[in-house]
Short mmCIF file of C-alpha atoms in Angstrom, two decimals:
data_model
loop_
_atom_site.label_atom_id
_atom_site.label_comp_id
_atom_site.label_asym_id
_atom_site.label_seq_id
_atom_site.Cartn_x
_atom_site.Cartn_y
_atom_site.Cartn_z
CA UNK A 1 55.63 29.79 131.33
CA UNK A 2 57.99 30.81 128.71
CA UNK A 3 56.91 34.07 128.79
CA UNK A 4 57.76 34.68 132.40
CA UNK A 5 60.63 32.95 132.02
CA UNK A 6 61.92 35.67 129.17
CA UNK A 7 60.47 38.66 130.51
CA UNK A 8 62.09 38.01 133.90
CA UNK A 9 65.65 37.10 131.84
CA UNK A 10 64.96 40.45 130.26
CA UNK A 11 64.56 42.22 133.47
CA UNK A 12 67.71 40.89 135.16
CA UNK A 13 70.15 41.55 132.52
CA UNK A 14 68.58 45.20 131.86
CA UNK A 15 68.78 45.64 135.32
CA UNK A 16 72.11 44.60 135.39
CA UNK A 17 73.13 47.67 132.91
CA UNK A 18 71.12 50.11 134.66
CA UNK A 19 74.38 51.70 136.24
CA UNK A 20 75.53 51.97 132.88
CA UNK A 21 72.61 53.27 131.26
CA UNK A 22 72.96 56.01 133.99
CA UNK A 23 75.99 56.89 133.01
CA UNK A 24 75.49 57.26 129.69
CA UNK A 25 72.36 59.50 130.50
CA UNK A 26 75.00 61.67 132.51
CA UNK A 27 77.08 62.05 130.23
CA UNK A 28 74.53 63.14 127.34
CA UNK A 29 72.90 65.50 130.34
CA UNK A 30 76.47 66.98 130.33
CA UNK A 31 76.58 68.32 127.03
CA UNK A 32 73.31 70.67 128.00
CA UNK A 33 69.86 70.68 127.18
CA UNK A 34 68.67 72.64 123.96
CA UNK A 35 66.71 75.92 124.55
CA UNK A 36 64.41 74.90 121.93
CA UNK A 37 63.72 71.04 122.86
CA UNK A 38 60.46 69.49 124.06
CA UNK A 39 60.85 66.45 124.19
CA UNK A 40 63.32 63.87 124.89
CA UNK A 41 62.72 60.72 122.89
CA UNK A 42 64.46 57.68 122.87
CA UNK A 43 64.74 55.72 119.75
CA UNK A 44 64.06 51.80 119.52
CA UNK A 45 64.81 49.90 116.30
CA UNK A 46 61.58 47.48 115.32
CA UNK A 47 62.31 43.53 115.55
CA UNK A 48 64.15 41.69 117.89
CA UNK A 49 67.47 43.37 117.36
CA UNK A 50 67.30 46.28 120.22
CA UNK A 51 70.22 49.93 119.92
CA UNK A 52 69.04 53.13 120.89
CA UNK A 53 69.48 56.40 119.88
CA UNK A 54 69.04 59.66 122.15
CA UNK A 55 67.40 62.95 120.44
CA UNK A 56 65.68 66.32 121.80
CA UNK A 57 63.07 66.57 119.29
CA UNK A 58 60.40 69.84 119.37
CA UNK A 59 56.64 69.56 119.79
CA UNK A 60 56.10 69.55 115.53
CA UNK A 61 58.28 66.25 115.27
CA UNK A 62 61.87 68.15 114.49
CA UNK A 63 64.99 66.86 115.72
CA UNK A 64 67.89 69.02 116.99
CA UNK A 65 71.37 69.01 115.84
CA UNK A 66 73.01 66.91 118.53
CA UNK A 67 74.28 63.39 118.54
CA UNK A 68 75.34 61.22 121.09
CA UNK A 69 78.07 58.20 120.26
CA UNK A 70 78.48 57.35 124.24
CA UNK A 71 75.08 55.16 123.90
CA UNK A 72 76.50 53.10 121.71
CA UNK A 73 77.67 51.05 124.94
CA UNK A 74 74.95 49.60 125.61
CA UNK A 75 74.33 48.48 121.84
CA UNK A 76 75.96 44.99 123.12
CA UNK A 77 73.61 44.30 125.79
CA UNK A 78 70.30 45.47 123.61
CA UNK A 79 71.63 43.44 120.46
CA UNK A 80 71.73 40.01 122.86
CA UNK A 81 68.80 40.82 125.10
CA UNK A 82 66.25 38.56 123.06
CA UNK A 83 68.88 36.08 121.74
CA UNK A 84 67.56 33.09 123.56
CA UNK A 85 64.37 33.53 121.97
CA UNK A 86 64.91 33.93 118.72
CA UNK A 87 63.78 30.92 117.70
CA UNK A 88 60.78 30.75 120.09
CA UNK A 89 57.16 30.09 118.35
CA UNK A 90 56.14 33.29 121.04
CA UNK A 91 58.84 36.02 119.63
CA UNK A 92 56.35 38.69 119.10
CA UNK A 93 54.17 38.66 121.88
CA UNK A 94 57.92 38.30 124.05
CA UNK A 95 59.12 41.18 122.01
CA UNK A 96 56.25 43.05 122.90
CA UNK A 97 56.52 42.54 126.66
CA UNK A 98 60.58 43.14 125.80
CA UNK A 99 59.56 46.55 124.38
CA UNK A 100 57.23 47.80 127.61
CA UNK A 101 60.51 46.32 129.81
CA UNK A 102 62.87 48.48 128.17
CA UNK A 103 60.73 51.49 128.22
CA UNK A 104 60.63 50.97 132.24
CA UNK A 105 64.32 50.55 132.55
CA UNK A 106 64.59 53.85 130.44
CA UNK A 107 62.39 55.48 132.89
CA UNK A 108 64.13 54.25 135.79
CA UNK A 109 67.29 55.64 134.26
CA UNK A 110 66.20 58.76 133.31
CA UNK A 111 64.60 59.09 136.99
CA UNK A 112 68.23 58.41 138.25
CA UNK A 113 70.00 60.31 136.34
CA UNK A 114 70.69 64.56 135.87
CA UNK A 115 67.80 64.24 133.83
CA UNK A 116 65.33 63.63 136.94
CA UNK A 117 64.67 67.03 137.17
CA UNK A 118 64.01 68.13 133.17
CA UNK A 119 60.59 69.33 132.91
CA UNK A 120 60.47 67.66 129.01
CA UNK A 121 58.69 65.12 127.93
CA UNK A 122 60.26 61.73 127.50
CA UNK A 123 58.99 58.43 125.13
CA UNK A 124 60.12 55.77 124.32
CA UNK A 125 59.65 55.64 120.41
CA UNK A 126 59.63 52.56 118.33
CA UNK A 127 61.30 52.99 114.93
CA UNK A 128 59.22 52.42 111.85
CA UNK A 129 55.81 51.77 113.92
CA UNK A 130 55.20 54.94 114.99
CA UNK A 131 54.80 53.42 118.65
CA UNK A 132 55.68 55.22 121.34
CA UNK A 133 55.89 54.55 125.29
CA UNK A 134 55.22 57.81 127.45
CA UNK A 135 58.17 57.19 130.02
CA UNK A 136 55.96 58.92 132.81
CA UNK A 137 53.17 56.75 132.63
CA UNK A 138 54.34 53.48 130.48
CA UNK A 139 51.47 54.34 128.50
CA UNK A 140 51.10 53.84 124.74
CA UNK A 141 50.70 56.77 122.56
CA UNK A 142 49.47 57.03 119.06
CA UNK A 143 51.19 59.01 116.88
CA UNK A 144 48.51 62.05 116.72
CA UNK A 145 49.05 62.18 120.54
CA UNK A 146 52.58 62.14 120.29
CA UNK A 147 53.08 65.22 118.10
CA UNK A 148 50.10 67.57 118.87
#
């Protein structure tokens, strides 16, 4: 029960922000898409305490030289997301769930936003884990099938 219960608190406050995570997507879209990026990948901290951080990365794991301050917005939302369940004996297995939740929403952003049409490939990744959601399928990747 508790587990529906969280994942379904999850859902309605990150849908609740999916405007906002649109606009922020815009707004990074604005700034133009690097010639030499294949991938898109959004960065997740590990733990309980969620922020994310936007990159174009290239196929052999290399970043580009762009950063983007405007999704820094929705730190507040990602920071509180799990806060009721800190203390909850089923954290992990609700962080988990948390973790495949957000890496919907992102899709369903990205799908709404200027980016719908950018043939890259997007993830979700998972700091310090190397975990990664494919934001086409919700599928985990390893990291081998990440960077190949």
């Amino acid at each position: 029960m508790e587990y529906s219960t969280a994942i379904n608190s999850v859902r309605r406050k990150l849908d609740s922000e999916l405007d906002n995570l649109v606009s922020v997507l815009n707004s990074i879209f604005e700034h133009g898409v690097p010639e030499t990026a294949d991938k898109i990948v959004i960065w997740i901290p590990l733990g309980h305490r969620y922020s994310l951080n936007f990159s174009y990365m290239t196929n052999d794991a290399n970043e580009t030289d762009h950063e983007f301050p405007q999704t820094k917005v929705l730190n507040p939302l990602l920071d509180d997301i799990l806060s009721d369940y800190t203390d909850s004996e089923h954290l992990d297995e609700i962080s988990k769930l948390t973790d495949l939740e957000v890496a919907a929403w992102l899709r369903k952003g990205l799908q709404s936003s200027s980016f719908r049409d950018v043939e890259l490939h997007k993830v979700m990744a998972i700091n310090n884990v190397c975990a990664y959601f494919d934001l086409a399928t919700l599928e985990y990747l390893e990291d081998d099938e990440m960077w190949d």
